[in-house]
GROMACS .gro file of C-alpha atoms in nm:
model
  352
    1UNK     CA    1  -0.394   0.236   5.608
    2UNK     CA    2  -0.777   0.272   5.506
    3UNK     CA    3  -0.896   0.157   5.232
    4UNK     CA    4  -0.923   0.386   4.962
    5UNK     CA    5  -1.245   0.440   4.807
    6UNK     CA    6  -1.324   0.651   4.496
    7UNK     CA    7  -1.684   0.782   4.393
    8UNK     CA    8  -1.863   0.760   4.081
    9UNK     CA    9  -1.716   1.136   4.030
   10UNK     CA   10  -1.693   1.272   3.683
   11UNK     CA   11  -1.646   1.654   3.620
   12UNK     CA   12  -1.818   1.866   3.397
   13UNK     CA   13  -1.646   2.181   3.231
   14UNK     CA   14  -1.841   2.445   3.126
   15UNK     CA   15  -1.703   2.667   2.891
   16UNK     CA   16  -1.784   3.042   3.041
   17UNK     CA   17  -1.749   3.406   2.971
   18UNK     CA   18  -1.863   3.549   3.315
   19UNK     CA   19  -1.612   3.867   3.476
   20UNK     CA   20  -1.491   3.706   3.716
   21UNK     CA   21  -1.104   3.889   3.892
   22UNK     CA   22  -0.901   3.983   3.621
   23UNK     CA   23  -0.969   3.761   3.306
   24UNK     CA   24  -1.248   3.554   3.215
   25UNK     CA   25  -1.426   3.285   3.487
   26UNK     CA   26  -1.496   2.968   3.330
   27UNK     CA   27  -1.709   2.702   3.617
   28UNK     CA   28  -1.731   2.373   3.569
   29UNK     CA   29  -1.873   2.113   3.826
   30UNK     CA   30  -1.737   1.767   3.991
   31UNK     CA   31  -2.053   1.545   4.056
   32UNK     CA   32  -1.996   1.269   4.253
   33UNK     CA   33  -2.241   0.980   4.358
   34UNK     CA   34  -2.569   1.012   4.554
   35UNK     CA   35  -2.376   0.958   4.873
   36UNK     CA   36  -2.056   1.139   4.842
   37UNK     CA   37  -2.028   1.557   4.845
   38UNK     CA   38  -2.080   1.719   4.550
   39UNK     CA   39  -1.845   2.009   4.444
   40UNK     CA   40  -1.802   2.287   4.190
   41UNK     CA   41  -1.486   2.394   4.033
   42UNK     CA   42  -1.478   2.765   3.886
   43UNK     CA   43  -1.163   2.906   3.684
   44UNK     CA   44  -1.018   3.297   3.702
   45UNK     CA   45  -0.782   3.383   3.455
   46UNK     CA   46  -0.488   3.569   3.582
   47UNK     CA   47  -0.274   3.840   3.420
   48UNK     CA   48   0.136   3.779   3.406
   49UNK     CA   49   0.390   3.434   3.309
   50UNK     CA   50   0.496   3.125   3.504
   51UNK     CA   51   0.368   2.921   3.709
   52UNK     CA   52   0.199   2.975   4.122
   53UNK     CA   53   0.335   2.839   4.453
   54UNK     CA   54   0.146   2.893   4.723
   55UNK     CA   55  -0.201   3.078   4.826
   56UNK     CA   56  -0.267   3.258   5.160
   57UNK     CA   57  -0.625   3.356   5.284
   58UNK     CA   58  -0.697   3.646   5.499
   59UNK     CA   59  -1.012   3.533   5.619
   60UNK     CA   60  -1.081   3.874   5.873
   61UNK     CA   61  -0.927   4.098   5.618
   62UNK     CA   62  -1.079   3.941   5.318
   63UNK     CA   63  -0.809   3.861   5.074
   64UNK     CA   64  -0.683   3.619   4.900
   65UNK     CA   65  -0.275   3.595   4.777
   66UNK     CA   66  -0.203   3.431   4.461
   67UNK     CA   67   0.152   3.399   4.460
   68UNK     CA   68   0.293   3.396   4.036
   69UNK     CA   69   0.628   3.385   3.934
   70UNK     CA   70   0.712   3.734   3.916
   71UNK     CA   71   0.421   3.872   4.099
   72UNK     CA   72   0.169   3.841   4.370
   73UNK     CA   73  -0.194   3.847   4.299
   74UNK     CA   74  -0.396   4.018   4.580
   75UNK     CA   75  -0.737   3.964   4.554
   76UNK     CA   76  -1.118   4.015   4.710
   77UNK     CA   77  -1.183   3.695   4.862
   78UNK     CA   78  -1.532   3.712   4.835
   79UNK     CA   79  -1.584   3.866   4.454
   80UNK     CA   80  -1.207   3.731   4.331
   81UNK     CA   81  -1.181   4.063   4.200
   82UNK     CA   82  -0.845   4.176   4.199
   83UNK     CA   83  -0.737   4.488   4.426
   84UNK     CA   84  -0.332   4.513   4.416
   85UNK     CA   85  -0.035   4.334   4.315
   86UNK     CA   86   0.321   4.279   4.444
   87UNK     CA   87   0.545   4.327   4.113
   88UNK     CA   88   0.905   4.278   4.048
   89UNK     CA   89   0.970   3.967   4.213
   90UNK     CA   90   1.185   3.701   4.096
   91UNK     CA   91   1.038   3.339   4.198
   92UNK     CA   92   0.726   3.440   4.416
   93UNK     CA   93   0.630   3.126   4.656
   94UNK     CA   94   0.489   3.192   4.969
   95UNK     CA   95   0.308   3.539   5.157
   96UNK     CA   96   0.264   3.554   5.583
   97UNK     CA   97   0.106   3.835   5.650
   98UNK     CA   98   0.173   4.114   5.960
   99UNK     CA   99  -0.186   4.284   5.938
  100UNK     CA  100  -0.141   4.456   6.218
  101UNK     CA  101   0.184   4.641   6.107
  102UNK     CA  102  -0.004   4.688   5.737
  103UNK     CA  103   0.270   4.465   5.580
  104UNK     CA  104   0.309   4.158   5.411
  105UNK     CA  105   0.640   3.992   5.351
  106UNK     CA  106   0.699   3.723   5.019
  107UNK     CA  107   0.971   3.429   4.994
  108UNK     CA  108   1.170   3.546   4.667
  109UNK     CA  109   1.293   3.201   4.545
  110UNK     CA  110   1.532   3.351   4.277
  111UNK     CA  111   1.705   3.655   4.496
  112UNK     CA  112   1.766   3.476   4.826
  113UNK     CA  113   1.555   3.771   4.971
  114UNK     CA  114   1.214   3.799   5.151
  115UNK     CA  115   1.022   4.101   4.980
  116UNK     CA  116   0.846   4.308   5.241
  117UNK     CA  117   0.539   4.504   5.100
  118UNK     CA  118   0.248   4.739   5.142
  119UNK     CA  119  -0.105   4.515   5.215
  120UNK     CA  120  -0.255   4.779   5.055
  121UNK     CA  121  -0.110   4.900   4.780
  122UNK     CA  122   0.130   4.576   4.707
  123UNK     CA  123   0.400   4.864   4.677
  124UNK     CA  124   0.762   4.664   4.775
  125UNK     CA  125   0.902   4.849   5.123
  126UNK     CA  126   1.167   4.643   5.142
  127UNK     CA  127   1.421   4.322   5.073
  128UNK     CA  128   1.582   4.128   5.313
  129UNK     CA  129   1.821   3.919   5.245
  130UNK     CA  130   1.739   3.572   5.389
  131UNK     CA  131   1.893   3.203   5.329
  132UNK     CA  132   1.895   3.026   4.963
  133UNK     CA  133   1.604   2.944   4.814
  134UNK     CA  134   1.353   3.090   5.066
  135UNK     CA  135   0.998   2.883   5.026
  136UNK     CA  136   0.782   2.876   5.248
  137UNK     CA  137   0.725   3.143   5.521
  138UNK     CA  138   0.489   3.220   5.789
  139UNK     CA  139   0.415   3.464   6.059
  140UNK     CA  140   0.401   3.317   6.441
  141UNK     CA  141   0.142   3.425   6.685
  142UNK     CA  142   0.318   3.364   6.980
  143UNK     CA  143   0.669   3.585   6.901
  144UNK     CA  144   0.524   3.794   6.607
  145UNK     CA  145   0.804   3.701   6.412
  146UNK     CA  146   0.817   3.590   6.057
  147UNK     CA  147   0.999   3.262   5.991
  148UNK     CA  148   1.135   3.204   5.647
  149UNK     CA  149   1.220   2.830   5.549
  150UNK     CA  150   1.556   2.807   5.310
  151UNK     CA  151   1.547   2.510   5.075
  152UNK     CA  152   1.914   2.526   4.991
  153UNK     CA  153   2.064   2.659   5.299
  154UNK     CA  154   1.887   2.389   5.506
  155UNK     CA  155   1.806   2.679   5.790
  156UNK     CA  156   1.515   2.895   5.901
  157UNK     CA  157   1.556   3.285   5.871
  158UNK     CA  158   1.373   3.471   6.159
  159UNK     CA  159   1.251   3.845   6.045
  160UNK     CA  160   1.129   4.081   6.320
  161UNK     CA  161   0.913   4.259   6.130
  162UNK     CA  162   0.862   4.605   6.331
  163UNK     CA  163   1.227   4.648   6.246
  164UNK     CA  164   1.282   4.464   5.865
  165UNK     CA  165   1.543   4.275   5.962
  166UNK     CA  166   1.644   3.887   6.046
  167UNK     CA  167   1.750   3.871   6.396
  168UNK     CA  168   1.833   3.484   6.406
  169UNK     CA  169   1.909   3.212   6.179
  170UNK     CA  170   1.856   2.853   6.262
  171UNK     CA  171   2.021   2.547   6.112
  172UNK     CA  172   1.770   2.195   6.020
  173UNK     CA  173   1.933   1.896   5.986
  174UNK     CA  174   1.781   1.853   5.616
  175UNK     CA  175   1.602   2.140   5.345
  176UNK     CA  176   1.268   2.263   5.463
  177UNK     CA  177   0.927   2.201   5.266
  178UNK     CA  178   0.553   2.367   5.408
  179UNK     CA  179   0.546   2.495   5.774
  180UNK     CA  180   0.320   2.524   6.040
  181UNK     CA  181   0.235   2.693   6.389
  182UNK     CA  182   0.040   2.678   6.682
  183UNK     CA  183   0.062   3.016   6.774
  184UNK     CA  184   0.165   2.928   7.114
  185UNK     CA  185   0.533   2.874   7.084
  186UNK     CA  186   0.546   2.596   6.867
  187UNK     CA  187   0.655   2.524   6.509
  188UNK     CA  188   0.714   2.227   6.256
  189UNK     CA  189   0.811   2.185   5.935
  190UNK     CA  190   0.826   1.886   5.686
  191UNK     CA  191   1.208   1.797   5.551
  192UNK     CA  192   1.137   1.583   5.223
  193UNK     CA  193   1.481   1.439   5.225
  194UNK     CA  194   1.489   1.342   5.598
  195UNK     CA  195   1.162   1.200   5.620
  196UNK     CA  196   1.100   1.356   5.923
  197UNK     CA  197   0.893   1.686   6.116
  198UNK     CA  198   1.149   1.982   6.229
  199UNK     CA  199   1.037   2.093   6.552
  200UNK     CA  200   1.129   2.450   6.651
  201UNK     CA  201   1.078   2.661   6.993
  202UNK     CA  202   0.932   3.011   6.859
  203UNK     CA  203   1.027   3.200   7.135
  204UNK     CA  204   1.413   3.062   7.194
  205UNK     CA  205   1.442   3.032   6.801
  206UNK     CA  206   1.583   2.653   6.840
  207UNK     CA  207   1.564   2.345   6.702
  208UNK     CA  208   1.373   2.116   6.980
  209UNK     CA  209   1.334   1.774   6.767
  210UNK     CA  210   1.299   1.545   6.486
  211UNK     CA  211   1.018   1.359   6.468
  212UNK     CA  212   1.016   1.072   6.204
  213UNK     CA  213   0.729   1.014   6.016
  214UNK     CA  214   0.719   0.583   6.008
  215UNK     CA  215   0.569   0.502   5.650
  216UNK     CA  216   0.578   0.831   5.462
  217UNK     CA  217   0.892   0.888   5.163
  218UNK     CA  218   0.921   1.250   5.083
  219UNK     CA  219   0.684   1.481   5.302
  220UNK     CA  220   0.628   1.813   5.165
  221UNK     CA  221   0.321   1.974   5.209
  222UNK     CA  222   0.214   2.008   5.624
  223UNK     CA  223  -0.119   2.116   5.748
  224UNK     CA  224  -0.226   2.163   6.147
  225UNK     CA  225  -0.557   2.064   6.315
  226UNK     CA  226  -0.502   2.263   6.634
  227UNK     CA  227  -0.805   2.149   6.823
  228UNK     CA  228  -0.647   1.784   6.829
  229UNK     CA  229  -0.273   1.863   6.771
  230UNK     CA  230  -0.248   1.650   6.473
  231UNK     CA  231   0.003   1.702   6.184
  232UNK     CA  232  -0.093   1.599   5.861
  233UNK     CA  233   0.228   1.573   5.598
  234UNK     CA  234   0.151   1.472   5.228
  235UNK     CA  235   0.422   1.223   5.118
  236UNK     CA  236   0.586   1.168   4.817
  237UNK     CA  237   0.464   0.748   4.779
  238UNK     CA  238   0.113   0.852   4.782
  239UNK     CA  239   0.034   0.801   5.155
  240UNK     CA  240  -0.094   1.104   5.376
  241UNK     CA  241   0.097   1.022   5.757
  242UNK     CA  242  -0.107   1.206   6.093
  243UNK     CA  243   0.135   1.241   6.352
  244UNK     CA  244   0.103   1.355   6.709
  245UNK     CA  245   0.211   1.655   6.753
  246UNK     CA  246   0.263   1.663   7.101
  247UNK     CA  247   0.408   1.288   7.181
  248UNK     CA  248   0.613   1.335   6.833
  249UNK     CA  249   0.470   0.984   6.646
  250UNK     CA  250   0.280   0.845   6.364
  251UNK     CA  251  -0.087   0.769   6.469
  252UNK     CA  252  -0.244   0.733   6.114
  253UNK     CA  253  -0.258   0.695   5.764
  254UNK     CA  254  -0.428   0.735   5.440
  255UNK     CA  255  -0.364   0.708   5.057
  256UNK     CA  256  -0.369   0.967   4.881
  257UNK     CA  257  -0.287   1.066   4.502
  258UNK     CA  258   0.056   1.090   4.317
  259UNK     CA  259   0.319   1.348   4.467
  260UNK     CA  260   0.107   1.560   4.661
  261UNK     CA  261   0.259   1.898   4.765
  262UNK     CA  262  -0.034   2.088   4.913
  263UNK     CA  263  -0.244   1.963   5.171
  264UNK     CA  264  -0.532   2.205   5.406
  265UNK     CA  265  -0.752   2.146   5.693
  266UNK     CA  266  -1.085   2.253   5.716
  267UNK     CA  267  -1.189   2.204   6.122
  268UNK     CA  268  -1.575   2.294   6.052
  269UNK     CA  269  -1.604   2.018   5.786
  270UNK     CA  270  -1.377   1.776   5.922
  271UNK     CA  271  -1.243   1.747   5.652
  272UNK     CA  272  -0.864   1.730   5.456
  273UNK     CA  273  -0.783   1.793   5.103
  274UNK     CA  274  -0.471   1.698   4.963
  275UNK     CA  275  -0.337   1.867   4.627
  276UNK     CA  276  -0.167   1.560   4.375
  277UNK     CA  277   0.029   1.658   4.104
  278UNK     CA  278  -0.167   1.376   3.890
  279UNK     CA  279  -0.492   1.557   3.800
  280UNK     CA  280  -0.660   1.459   4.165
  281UNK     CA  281  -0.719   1.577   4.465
  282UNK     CA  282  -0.792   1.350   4.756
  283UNK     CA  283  -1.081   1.405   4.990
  284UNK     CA  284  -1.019   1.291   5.329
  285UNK     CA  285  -1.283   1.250   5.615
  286UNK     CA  286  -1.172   1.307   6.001
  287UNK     CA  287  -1.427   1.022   6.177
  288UNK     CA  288  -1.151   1.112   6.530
  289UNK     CA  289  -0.826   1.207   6.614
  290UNK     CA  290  -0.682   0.882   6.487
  291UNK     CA  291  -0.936   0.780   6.260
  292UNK     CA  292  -0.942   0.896   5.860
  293UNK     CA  293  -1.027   0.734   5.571
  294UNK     CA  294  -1.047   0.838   5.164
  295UNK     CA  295  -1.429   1.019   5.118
  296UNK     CA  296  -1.363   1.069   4.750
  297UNK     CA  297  -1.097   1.136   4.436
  298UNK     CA  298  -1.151   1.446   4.325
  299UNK     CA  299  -1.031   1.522   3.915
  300UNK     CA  300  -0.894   1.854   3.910
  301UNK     CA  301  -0.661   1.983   3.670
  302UNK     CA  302  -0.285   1.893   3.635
  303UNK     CA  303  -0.056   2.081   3.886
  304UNK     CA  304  -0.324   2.209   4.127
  305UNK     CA  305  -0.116   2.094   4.404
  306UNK     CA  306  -0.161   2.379   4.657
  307UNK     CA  307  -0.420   2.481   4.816
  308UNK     CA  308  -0.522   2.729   5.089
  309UNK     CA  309  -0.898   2.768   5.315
  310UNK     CA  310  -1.109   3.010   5.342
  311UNK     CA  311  -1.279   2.905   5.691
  312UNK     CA  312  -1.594   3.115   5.668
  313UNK     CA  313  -1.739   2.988   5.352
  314UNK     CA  314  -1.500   2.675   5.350
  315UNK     CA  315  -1.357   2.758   4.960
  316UNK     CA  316  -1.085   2.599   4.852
  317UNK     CA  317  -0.839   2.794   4.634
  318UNK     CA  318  -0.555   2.659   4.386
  319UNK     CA  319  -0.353   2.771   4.077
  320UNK     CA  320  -0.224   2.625   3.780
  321UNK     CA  321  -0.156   2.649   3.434
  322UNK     CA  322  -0.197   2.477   3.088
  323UNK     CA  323   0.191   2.281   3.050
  324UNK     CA  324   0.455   2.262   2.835
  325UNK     CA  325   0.719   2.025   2.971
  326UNK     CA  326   1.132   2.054   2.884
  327UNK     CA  327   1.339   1.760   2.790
  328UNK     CA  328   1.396   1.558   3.119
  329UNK     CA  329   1.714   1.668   3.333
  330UNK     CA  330   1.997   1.424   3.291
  331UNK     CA  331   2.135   1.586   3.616
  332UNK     CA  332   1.937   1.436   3.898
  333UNK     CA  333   1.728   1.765   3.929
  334UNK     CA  334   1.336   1.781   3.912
  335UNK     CA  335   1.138   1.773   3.636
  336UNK     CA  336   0.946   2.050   3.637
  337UNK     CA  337   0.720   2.169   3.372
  338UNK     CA  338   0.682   2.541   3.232
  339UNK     CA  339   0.320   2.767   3.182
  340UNK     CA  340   0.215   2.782   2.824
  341UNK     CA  341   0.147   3.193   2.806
  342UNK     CA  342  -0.154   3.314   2.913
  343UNK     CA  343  -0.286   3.013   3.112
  344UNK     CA  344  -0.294   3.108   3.457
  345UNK     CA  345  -0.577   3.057   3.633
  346UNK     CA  346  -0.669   3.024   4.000
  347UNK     CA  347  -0.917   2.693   4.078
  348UNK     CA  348  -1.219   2.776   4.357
  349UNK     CA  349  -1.335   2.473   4.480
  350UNK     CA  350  -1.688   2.490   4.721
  351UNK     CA  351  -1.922   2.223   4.794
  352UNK     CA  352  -2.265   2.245   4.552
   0.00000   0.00000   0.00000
């Protein structure tokens, strides 16, 4: 593990009334010492109540999906300006996107269903029921299909998308967290109670292999450098674990901030940011395959903690809200915090 080491960063809110989407933008910057990276952090208000899950880019088609409780925010990824919405959802968390069909198809936590919709208009086409609890979803390169991860149901719904329907269903030893693929064939996906990578054939729609991840409680959020086939899972006792993805072991580590649960790549920087729960992000630096240590702790606001990348100008975006937290569960569940109303806001993060 590499020894973690945090700049002289402070951040700097400024209070601003600029249009900016579809509420108010306020900016504020994170300045961090003469040798570390210097970054601004700009605030959109967003319409609606509840807390975000996860963001997807379109970096080709220019868009940006906020996912929000109850809706989907679809966005200009360059101005942040917003251009459609997906409405009547029921526990939005994750969008994968079929641009060449026109269609877009949400996880809808609450309903046990995948929305499909219109990517232009947000209009819902369809629902389809999937597992319980669907989270987080993608779209494969390699088959097409989209693959729906089930928290409850510990399986993995596969939707065909040309005809709106799933067409297999695969079982996981433990409940899925974030996902990734290669788009050659290949899929894994974190399993926070296993401690352990799912490894699934796209094409044969199988379960392949566990791989454990030595040194890492808890793994939620997954990203994918495909140029090196390394797996980077977040982990719930502040370490970030880099795994092979091709000879299926552990080959690094990191520290990182207090439950993570988003985590992104950026291949031209070289670069990983991973999403805490705790105010921070952390700032990792790629110096090799194997080879990462801490560049910086970023303060962000409380409960950023996902993120997605906009490759071509190397943004980061996030979502959160001011909090109001319940009396703690007695039961052994989460605790989980609740929006105060009219706090939503998505977080752009870009280097000054």
């Amino acid at each position: 593990m590499h020894k973690l080491m945090f700049s002289a960063a402070l951040i700097a809110l400024l209070a601003g009334c600029g249009d900016a989407g579809a509420g108010g933008n306020d900016s504020g910057n994170a300045m961090a010492g003469s040798d570390k990276t210097a970054y601004a952090i700009d605030k959109v208000s967003l319409p609606g109540e509840g807390r975000g899950d996860y963001l997807t880019v379109d970096a080709d088609g220019r868009r940006l999906y906020v996912t929000h409780s109850s809706q989907v925010h679809i966005l200009d990824l360059d101005s942040l300006k917003p251009v459609a919405a997906v409405t009547g959802l029921d526990g939005a968390h994750s969008v994968a996107l079929d641009t060449a069909g026109g269609h877009g198809f949400v996880s809808d936590g609450n309903t046990n269903s995948v929305k499909e919709f219109d990517l232009k208009s947000g209009k819902v086409l369809k629902s389809i029921p999937v597992g319980a609890k669907p989270d987080s979803i993608l779209r494969d390169g390699a088959t097409g299909n989209i693959f729906v991860f089930n928290g409850d149901s510990e399986d993995v719904s596969v939707i065909d998308p040309a005809k709106g329907a799933v067409i297999a269903t695969i079982k996981l030893p433990k409940g899925p967290e974030f996902s990734q693929s290669d788009g050659k064939g290949k899929i894994w996906v974190n399993m926070e109670e296993g401690n352990d990578i799912a490894e699934i054939d796209a094409k044969t729609m199988k379960l392949v292999r566990t791989i454990p991840l030595t040194g890492c409680e808890g793994p939620a959020p997954l990203a994918f450098d495909a140029a090196n086939r390394r797996l980077f899972s977040g982990c719930g006792n502040k370490t970030m674990v880099v795994t092979d993805a091709d000879a299926g072991k552990v080959v690094a580590s990191a520290p990182v901030g207090g439950d993570p649960d988003g985590i992104v790549y950026d291949a031209g920087k070289k670069r990983i940011y991973v999403a805490n729960r705790d105010k921070t992000w952390t700032i990792i630096a790629q110096n090799g395959p194997d080879n990462y240590a801490v560049d910086e702790t970023l303060p962000i606001d409380e409960y950023a903690k996902t993120v997605a990348l906009d490759p071509k100008t190397h943004r980061v975006f996030s979502s959160t809200a001011d909090l109001e937290w319940p009396p703690k569960p007695t039961d052994g569940k989460k605790w989980l915090p609740n929006a105060k109303s009219g706090t939503f806001r998505l977080l752009v993060v870009s280097e000054k």
